[in-house]
Amino acid sequence: MTHTATTAVDGPVVAKLSFLDRFLAVWIIAAMALGLILGRVIPGLDDALDAVKVGSVSLPIAIGLLLMMYPVLAKVRYTETSRVTGDRKLLIASLVLNWVVGPALMFALAWLLLPDLPEYRTGLVIVGLARCIAMVLIWNDLSCGDREAAAVLVAINSVFQIVAFAGLGWFYLQTLPGWLGLETTSAEFSIGAIAVSVLVFLGIPLLAGYLTRTIGERSKGRDWYESRFLPKIGPVALYGLLFTIVMLFALQGDAITSAPLDVVRIALPLLAYFVIMFGGSFALGHRLRLGYAKTATLAFTAAGNNFELAIAVAIGTFGVTSGQALAGVVGPLIEVPVLVGLVYVSLWAQRRFYPNHQEN
């Protein structure tokens, strides 16, 4: 993003964001509306957008994700990631929140609020298992979180996603419901498809970001790289985000607008999930005295979900017209505006609880 270093002493954080960042909520709402309209009024648009894929994700969405992630990963100071890997409190807290608390909370909310809708319930459980590796970098950057910590935690989540997704899916859809005397669901997930998704949507922009910083600093120096080059590519992340949202909602717009009451039912546990995960994670980071930057990173990496993967898994396993797929589609409909709002909550918390914080 394009904002500069800020502190509460110097004035309100939001007021010092760039024009694009300051009105991010407006641009995102407009992008969502545009995508829904396009998907509804242009016959066959969803099929056309989904005709070409990267892995299991539509090519237009893949392009948007790569554009969105590259500038953020180019900002990471990779030589400083060792200070993150040595922070055991942060790493353990992130692993527990992402791979124990998050899936369990989504499972509980899905069963409590959707006991009569098994397809939507299963879709939400899949969303809870898909930990965020993409948009979380945007929310973290906007909230002045720790970029190096975000890069490390996203990389760790990516590895766990490849090795643990199928096992956790089996546990939460078959084993745990069976223990509790609840209805079980049979599902098989492609570990190969999950690995491809992670390698493409994290591996490519991560490598590009690393090479850009390494070559840029060696040839021009860090001052030039951070004061002149990064501000030029910064807005690309926002453009990539908005493009991704338009494409995503154009691709799934008809499914969303065709079942408004079902969307509301699915939205309730999602809304509760995002708020509880963010608030609980932020409180934990504050209690552990991680400092504002790492606390914000911990909260956003725990609250966000990889809806691209969740949608792809739901469609591949249950079909494009299934209730499970619709639940995955509703994910970003709720997640995007809620996490934008939580960016502002995080910036408020910075002023309130961390008055001496300086952005990295």
Coordinates of C-alpha atoms in Angstrom, one line a residue:
M1 CA 0.0 0.0 0.0
T2 CA 1.0 3.6 -0.2
H3 CA 0.7 4.9 3.3
T4 CA 3.7 6.2 5.2
A5 CA 5.0 5.8 8.8
T6 CA 2.6 7.2 11.4
T7 CA 2.2 7.5 15.1
A8 CA -0.6 8.5 17.4
V9 CA 1.5 11.4 18.6
D10 CA 1.7 12.9 15.2
G11 CA -2.1 12.6 14.6
P12 CA -4.8 10.2 13.5
V13 CA -3.4 7.3 11.6
V14 CA -6.2 7.1 9.0
A15 CA -5.8 10.7 8.1
K16 CA -2.2 10.0 7.0
L17 CA -3.1 7.2 4.7
S18 CA -3.1 7.9 0.9
F19 CA -6.3 8.8 -0.8
L20 CA -6.7 5.3 -2.2
D21 CA -6.1 3.6 1.1
R22 CA -8.2 6.0 3.1
F23 CA -11.4 5.2 1.1
L24 CA -10.6 1.5 0.7
A25 CA -14.0 0.5 2.0
V26 CA -15.7 2.6 -0.6
W27 CA -13.7 1.1 -3.5
I28 CA -14.2 -2.4 -2.2
I29 CA -18.0 -2.0 -1.9
A30 CA -18.1 -0.5 -5.4
A31 CA -16.0 -3.4 -6.7
M32 CA -18.3 -6.0 -5.1
A33 CA -21.4 -4.3 -6.5
L34 CA -19.8 -4.0 -10.0
G35 CA -18.9 -7.7 -9.9
L36 CA -22.4 -8.8 -8.8
I37 CA -24.0 -6.6 -11.5
L38 CA -21.7 -8.0 -14.2
G39 CA -22.3 -11.5 -13.1
R40 CA -26.0 -11.0 -13.1
V41 CA -26.6 -9.1 -16.3
I42 CA -24.1 -10.6 -18.7
P43 CA -25.1 -14.1 -19.7
G44 CA -22.4 -16.7 -19.7
L45 CA -19.8 -14.4 -18.1
D46 CA -19.2 -16.8 -15.2
D47 CA -18.5 -19.7 -17.7
A48 CA -16.2 -17.5 -19.7
L49 CA -14.2 -16.3 -16.7
D50 CA -13.9 -19.9 -15.4
A51 CA -12.9 -21.4 -18.8
V52 CA -9.2 -21.0 -18.2
K53 CA -7.7 -21.9 -14.8
V54 CA -4.4 -21.9 -12.9
G55 CA -4.6 -25.0 -10.8
S56 CA -8.2 -24.9 -9.7
V57 CA -8.6 -21.1 -9.7
S58 CA -10.0 -19.0 -12.6
L59 CA -7.2 -17.3 -14.5
P60 CA -8.5 -13.7 -14.1
I61 CA -8.7 -14.3 -10.3
A62 CA -5.2 -15.8 -10.4
I63 CA -3.9 -12.7 -12.2
G64 CA -5.5 -10.4 -9.6
L65 CA -4.1 -12.3 -6.7
L66 CA -0.6 -12.3 -8.1
L67 CA -0.8 -8.5 -8.7
M68 CA -2.2 -8.0 -5.2
M69 CA 0.5 -9.9 -3.4
Y70 CA 3.6 -9.0 -5.3
P71 CA 4.0 -5.3 -4.1
V72 CA 3.4 -6.3 -0.5
L73 CA 6.0 -9.1 -0.6
A74 CA 8.4 -6.8 -2.3
K75 CA 8.2 -4.6 0.8
V76 CA 9.3 -7.3 3.1
R77 CA 12.8 -7.0 4.5
Y78 CA 13.8 -10.6 4.1
T79 CA 17.1 -10.2 5.9
E80 CA 15.1 -9.4 9.1
T81 CA 12.8 -12.5 9.1
S82 CA 15.2 -14.2 11.5
R83 CA 13.9 -12.0 14.4
V84 CA 10.4 -13.4 13.6
T85 CA 11.5 -17.1 13.5
G86 CA 13.1 -16.6 16.9
D87 CA 9.9 -15.3 18.5
R88 CA 8.5 -18.5 20.0
K89 CA 5.5 -16.7 21.6
L90 CA 4.3 -15.4 18.2
L91 CA 4.9 -18.6 16.3
I92 CA 3.2 -20.9 18.8
A93 CA 0.3 -18.5 19.2
S94 CA -0.2 -18.3 15.5
L95 CA -0.1 -22.1 15.0
V96 CA -2.6 -22.7 17.9
L97 CA -5.0 -20.0 16.6
N98 CA -4.8 -21.0 13.0
W99 CA -4.8 -24.8 13.3
V100 CA -6.6 -25.5 16.6
V101 CA -8.9 -22.6 17.5
G102 CA -9.9 -21.4 14.0
P103 CA -11.2 -24.7 12.6
A104 CA -12.8 -25.6 16.0
L105 CA -14.6 -22.3 16.2
M106 CA -15.9 -22.5 12.7
F107 CA -17.1 -26.1 13.3
A108 CA -18.9 -25.0 16.5
L109 CA -20.6 -21.9 14.8
A110 CA -21.6 -23.9 11.8
W111 CA -23.4 -26.6 13.9
L112 CA -24.9 -24.0 16.3
L113 CA -26.3 -21.7 13.6
L114 CA -26.9 -24.0 10.7
P115 CA -28.0 -27.3 12.3
D116 CA -30.7 -27.8 9.6
L117 CA -28.5 -26.9 6.5
P118 CA -25.9 -29.7 6.2
E119 CA -24.5 -28.5 2.8
Y120 CA -23.9 -25.0 4.0
R121 CA -22.5 -26.3 7.3
T122 CA -20.0 -28.5 5.5
G123 CA -19.0 -25.5 3.2
L124 CA -18.3 -23.4 6.3
V125 CA -16.2 -26.1 7.9
I126 CA -14.1 -26.2 4.7
V127 CA -13.7 -22.4 4.9
G128 CA -12.5 -22.7 8.5
L129 CA -9.8 -25.2 7.4
A130 CA -8.5 -22.9 4.6
R131 CA -6.1 -20.5 6.4
C132 CA -5.4 -17.2 4.7
I133 CA -2.2 -16.9 2.5
A134 CA -3.2 -14.0 0.2
M135 CA -5.4 -11.1 1.3
V136 CA -4.1 -11.2 4.8
L137 CA -1.0 -9.5 3.5
I138 CA -3.1 -6.5 2.3
W139 CA -5.0 -6.2 5.6
N140 CA -1.8 -6.5 7.6
D141 CA -0.1 -3.8 5.5
L142 CA -3.0 -1.4 5.8
S143 CA -3.0 -1.8 9.6
C144 CA 0.7 -1.1 9.8
G145 CA 1.4 -4.7 11.0
D146 CA 4.8 -6.4 10.9
R147 CA 5.5 -7.3 7.2
E148 CA 8.3 -9.7 8.0
A149 CA 6.2 -11.5 10.6
A150 CA 3.3 -11.7 8.1
A151 CA 5.5 -13.2 5.5
V152 CA 6.8 -15.9 7.9
L153 CA 3.4 -16.7 9.3
V154 CA 1.9 -17.0 5.8
A155 CA 4.7 -19.3 4.8
I156 CA 4.1 -21.5 7.8
N157 CA 0.4 -21.6 7.2
S158 CA 1.1 -22.6 3.6
V159 CA 3.1 -25.6 4.7
F160 CA 0.5 -26.7 7.2
Q161 CA -2.2 -26.2 4.6
I162 CA -0.6 -28.7 2.3
V163 CA 0.1 -31.4 5.0
A164 CA -2.8 -30.9 7.3
F165 CA -5.9 -29.8 5.3
A166 CA -7.0 -33.3 4.2
G167 CA -6.5 -34.8 7.7
L168 CA -8.4 -31.9 9.4
G169 CA -11.2 -32.2 6.8
W170 CA -11.5 -35.9 7.7
F171 CA -11.5 -35.1 11.4
Y172 CA -14.1 -32.2 11.4
L173 CA -16.4 -33.8 8.8
Q174 CA -16.3 -37.4 9.9
T175 CA -14.5 -38.2 13.1
L176 CA -15.6 -35.4 15.5
P177 CA -19.3 -35.4 14.4
G178 CA -19.3 -39.2 14.9
W179 CA -17.9 -38.8 18.4
L180 CA -20.6 -36.2 19.2
G181 CA -23.4 -38.3 17.7
L182 CA -23.9 -35.8 14.8
E183 CA -24.3 -36.3 11.1
T184 CA -21.1 -37.1 9.3
T185 CA -20.0 -36.1 5.8
S186 CA -17.8 -38.0 3.4
A187 CA -15.3 -35.9 1.4
E188 CA -12.0 -36.5 -0.3
F189 CA -9.6 -33.6 -0.9
S190 CA -6.8 -33.4 -3.5
I191 CA -3.6 -32.7 -1.7
G192 CA -2.0 -32.1 -5.1
A193 CA -4.5 -29.4 -6.0
I194 CA -3.9 -27.7 -2.6
A195 CA -0.1 -27.8 -3.1
V196 CA -0.4 -26.3 -6.5
S197 CA -2.7 -23.5 -5.2
V198 CA -0.1 -22.7 -2.4
L199 CA 2.9 -22.9 -4.7
V200 CA 1.3 -20.6 -7.4
F201 CA -0.4 -18.0 -5.2
L202 CA 2.4 -17.7 -2.6
G203 CA 5.5 -19.1 -4.3
I204 CA 5.4 -16.9 -7.4
P205 CA 4.8 -13.5 -5.7
L206 CA 7.1 -14.5 -2.8
L207 CA 10.0 -15.3 -5.2
A208 CA 9.3 -12.2 -7.3
G209 CA 9.2 -10.0 -4.2
Y210 CA 12.4 -11.5 -2.8
L211 CA 14.3 -11.1 -6.1
T212 CA 13.0 -7.5 -6.6
R213 CA 14.2 -6.4 -3.2
T214 CA 17.5 -8.3 -3.4
I215 CA 18.4 -6.9 -6.9
G216 CA 17.0 -3.4 -6.2
E217 CA 19.0 -3.0 -3.0
R218 CA 22.2 -4.3 -4.5
S219 CA 22.0 -2.1 -7.5
K220 CA 20.5 1.1 -6.1
G221 CA 20.6 0.8 -2.3
R222 CA 17.9 0.5 0.4
D223 CA 17.1 4.2 0.5
W224 CA 16.3 4.4 -3.2
Y225 CA 14.4 1.1 -3.1
E226 CA 12.2 2.0 -0.2
S227 CA 11.7 5.7 -0.8
R228 CA 11.4 5.7 -4.6
F229 CA 10.7 2.3 -6.0
L230 CA 8.2 0.9 -3.5
P231 CA 5.9 4.0 -3.6
K232 CA 5.6 3.5 -7.4
I233 CA 4.5 -0.2 -7.2
G234 CA 2.5 0.2 -4.0
P235 CA -0.8 1.1 -5.7
V236 CA -0.6 -2.0 -7.8
A237 CA -1.6 -4.1 -4.7
L238 CA -4.8 -2.1 -4.3
Y239 CA -5.6 -2.3 -8.0
G240 CA -5.0 -6.1 -7.9
L241 CA -7.3 -6.4 -4.9
L242 CA -10.1 -4.5 -6.5
F243 CA -9.7 -6.4 -9.8
T244 CA -9.8 -9.7 -7.9
I245 CA -13.0 -8.7 -6.1
V246 CA -14.7 -7.7 -9.3
M247 CA -13.7 -11.0 -11.0
L248 CA -14.6 -13.1 -8.0
F249 CA -18.1 -11.6 -7.6
A250 CA -18.7 -11.6 -11.4
L251 CA -17.8 -15.3 -11.4
Q252 CA -20.1 -16.1 -8.5
G253 CA -22.6 -13.2 -8.6
D254 CA -25.5 -15.2 -9.9
A255 CA -25.2 -17.8 -7.2
I256 CA -25.2 -15.1 -4.5
T257 CA -28.1 -13.0 -5.8
S258 CA -30.2 -16.1 -6.6
A259 CA -30.4 -17.2 -2.9
P260 CA -30.5 -14.0 -0.7
L261 CA -32.0 -15.7 2.3
D262 CA -29.5 -18.5 2.3
V263 CA -26.7 -15.9 2.0
V264 CA -28.0 -14.3 5.2
R265 CA -28.1 -17.6 7.0
I266 CA -24.5 -18.4 5.9
A267 CA -23.3 -14.9 6.7
L268 CA -24.2 -15.0 10.4
P269 CA -21.7 -17.7 11.5
L270 CA -19.1 -16.1 9.2
L271 CA -19.6 -12.7 10.8
A272 CA -19.3 -14.2 14.3
Y273 CA -16.2 -16.1 13.3
F274 CA -14.3 -13.1 11.9
V275 CA -15.1 -10.9 14.9
I276 CA -14.3 -13.5 17.5
M277 CA -11.1 -14.7 15.9
F278 CA -9.8 -11.1 15.4
G279 CA -10.8 -9.9 18.8
G280 CA -9.5 -12.9 20.6
S281 CA -6.2 -13.0 18.7
F282 CA -5.6 -9.3 19.2
A283 CA -6.3 -9.6 23.0
L284 CA -3.9 -12.6 23.1
G285 CA -1.2 -10.7 21.4
H286 CA -1.7 -7.8 23.7
R287 CA -1.6 -10.1 26.7
L288 CA 1.7 -11.7 25.4
R289 CA 3.2 -8.2 25.0
L290 CA 4.1 -8.8 21.4
G291 CA 3.8 -5.1 20.6
Y292 CA 1.3 -3.5 18.2
A293 CA 2.9 -4.6 14.9
K294 CA 3.1 -8.3 15.7
T295 CA -0.2 -8.3 17.5
A296 CA -2.0 -6.9 14.5
T297 CA -0.3 -9.4 12.3
L298 CA -1.3 -12.3 14.6
A299 CA -4.9 -11.1 14.6
F300 CA -5.2 -10.7 10.8
T301 CA -3.4 -14.0 10.0
A302 CA -5.7 -15.8 12.4
A303 CA -9.0 -14.1 11.3
G304 CA -8.5 -14.4 7.5
N305 CA -9.3 -17.4 5.4
N306 CA -8.1 -18.6 2.0
F307 CA -11.5 -18.4 0.3
E308 CA -10.0 -19.1 -3.1
L309 CA -8.9 -22.5 -1.9
A310 CA -12.2 -23.1 0.0
I311 CA -14.2 -22.4 -3.1
A312 CA -12.0 -24.5 -5.3
V313 CA -12.1 -27.5 -2.9
A314 CA -15.9 -27.2 -2.4
I315 CA -16.5 -27.1 -6.2
G316 CA -14.1 -29.9 -6.9
T317 CA -15.5 -32.1 -4.2
F318 CA -19.3 -31.3 -4.3
G319 CA -19.9 -29.5 -7.6
V320 CA -20.3 -26.0 -8.8
T321 CA -24.0 -25.8 -7.9
S322 CA -23.7 -27.4 -4.5
G323 CA -24.6 -25.7 -1.2
Q324 CA -21.0 -26.2 -0.1
A325 CA -19.7 -24.1 -3.0
L326 CA -22.2 -21.4 -2.2
A327 CA -21.0 -21.3 1.4
G328 CA -17.5 -20.8 0.1
V329 CA -18.6 -18.0 -2.3
V330 CA -20.4 -16.2 0.6
G331 CA -17.0 -16.2 2.5
P332 CA -15.4 -13.2 0.7
L333 CA -18.8 -11.4 0.6
I334 CA -18.6 -11.2 4.4
E335 CA -14.8 -11.4 4.9
V336 CA -13.7 -8.5 2.7
P337 CA -15.9 -5.7 4.2
V338 CA -15.6 -7.1 7.7
L339 CA -11.8 -7.2 7.6
V340 CA -11.6 -3.8 6.1
G341 CA -13.6 -2.6 9.1
L342 CA -11.2 -4.4 11.4
V343 CA -8.3 -2.6 9.8
Y344 CA -9.9 0.6 11.1
V345 CA -10.5 -1.1 14.5
S346 CA -6.8 -2.1 14.6
L347 CA -5.6 1.4 13.8
W348 CA -7.9 2.7 16.6
A349 CA -6.4 0.1 19.0
Q350 CA -2.9 1.3 17.9
R351 CA -3.7 4.9 19.0
R352 CA -5.5 3.7 22.2
F353 CA -3.1 1.0 23.5
Y354 CA 0.2 1.6 21.7
P355 CA 0.7 5.3 21.5
N356 CA 4.4 5.0 20.9
H357 CA 4.2 2.6 18.0
Q358 CA 6.2 3.3 14.9
E359 CA 5.6 1.5 11.6
N360 CA 8.5 -0.7 10.5

